[in-house]
């Protein structure tokens, strides 16, 4: 008799568990035992709660966007410069804590990239890029007499010919800039750029002159304070 009693008890528990597992109607929909009916997801759903918290965090942040230009005074031939500190100063000045800074060369014969700024490596870079695009190669871009001017050039074709005669022979500079790239984007966290110890932001003027040039670098910071 004792064993029959235990059996009936187990059957009763199984029936009760089955009843709880079956969906039961709440309003116009059926919900299971793990459904909370009319309770809102923001209070009881883990993902909803995190999303609500993220929205609250964003609403409390002050968004920032800041644009500035850095002037780089270059010299003759191919010259390379470390502008990391200039960019870091702009990030610090605008107060961005979390975001991104985009740095871009505004010239088609200048490159911008990240690399270690070590004097002997700088010389290696200069020699390497000239092997990729030698100055003396017969580039079509350097055939100045054959260039066609824009139809709306002020002063017409005569003025265009005068301007064209003053243009430098610099096809190799355009090609090297194309290979080096002209833009870098660096993450910002806790108010500072997170580039590596030896990752310097390097600017290369590939078409310098004896008189020197003032080259422009665009810096755009976007993020939150």
Short mmCIF file of N, CA and C in Angstrom, two decimals, residues 3 18 26 40 56 93 121 145 149 155 157 175 194 204 211 216:
data_model
loop_
_atom_site.label_atom_id
_atom_site.label_comp_id
_atom_site.label_asym_id
_atom_site.label_seq_id
_atom_site.Cartn_x
_atom_site.Cartn_y
_atom_site.Cartn_z
N UNK A 3 3.75 1.65 -1.40
CA UNK A 3 4.30 1.93 -2.73
C UNK A 3 3.24 2.52 -3.65
N UNK A 18 2.41 19.43 -15.67
CA UNK A 18 1.89 19.57 -17.03
C UNK A 18 0.92 20.72 -17.16
N UNK A 26 -4.26 34.88 -21.36
CA UNK A 26 -4.22 36.13 -20.61
C UNK A 26 -4.64 37.22 -21.56
N UNK A 40 5.98 45.04 -18.43
CA UNK A 40 6.71 45.70 -19.52
C UNK A 40 8.10 45.11 -19.69
N UNK A 56 19.30 55.95 -21.97
CA UNK A 56 19.42 56.95 -20.90
C UNK A 56 20.84 57.49 -20.84
N UNK A 93 41.56 69.92 -26.89
CA UNK A 93 40.94 71.24 -26.83
C UNK A 93 39.41 71.18 -26.93
N UNK A 121 64.24 55.42 -40.68
CA UNK A 121 63.09 54.84 -41.35
C UNK A 121 62.45 55.86 -42.30
N UNK A 145 52.48 70.19 -72.70
CA UNK A 145 51.90 70.79 -73.91
C UNK A 145 50.65 70.06 -74.40
N UNK A 149 42.83 72.15 -71.36
CA UNK A 149 42.29 72.96 -70.28
C UNK A 149 40.78 72.86 -70.18
N UNK A 155 39.88 83.55 -69.04
CA UNK A 155 40.86 84.02 -70.02
C UNK A 155 41.03 83.10 -71.21
N UNK A 157 41.83 79.70 -73.65
CA UNK A 157 42.93 78.76 -73.85
C UNK A 157 44.30 79.42 -73.70
N UNK A 175 51.05 59.67 -57.89
CA UNK A 175 50.99 58.21 -57.76
C UNK A 175 51.42 57.74 -56.37
N UNK A 194 43.84 56.43 -29.26
CA UNK A 194 44.33 55.12 -28.81
C UNK A 194 45.27 54.49 -29.85
N UNK A 204 53.19 63.55 -45.54
CA UNK A 204 54.26 63.55 -46.52
C UNK A 204 53.93 64.50 -47.67
N UNK A 211 61.12 77.04 -52.18
CA UNK A 211 60.54 78.11 -51.37
C UNK A 211 59.72 77.56 -50.20
N UNK A 216 47.78 71.98 -46.02
CA UNK A 216 46.66 71.93 -45.09
C UNK A 216 46.22 70.49 -44.81
#
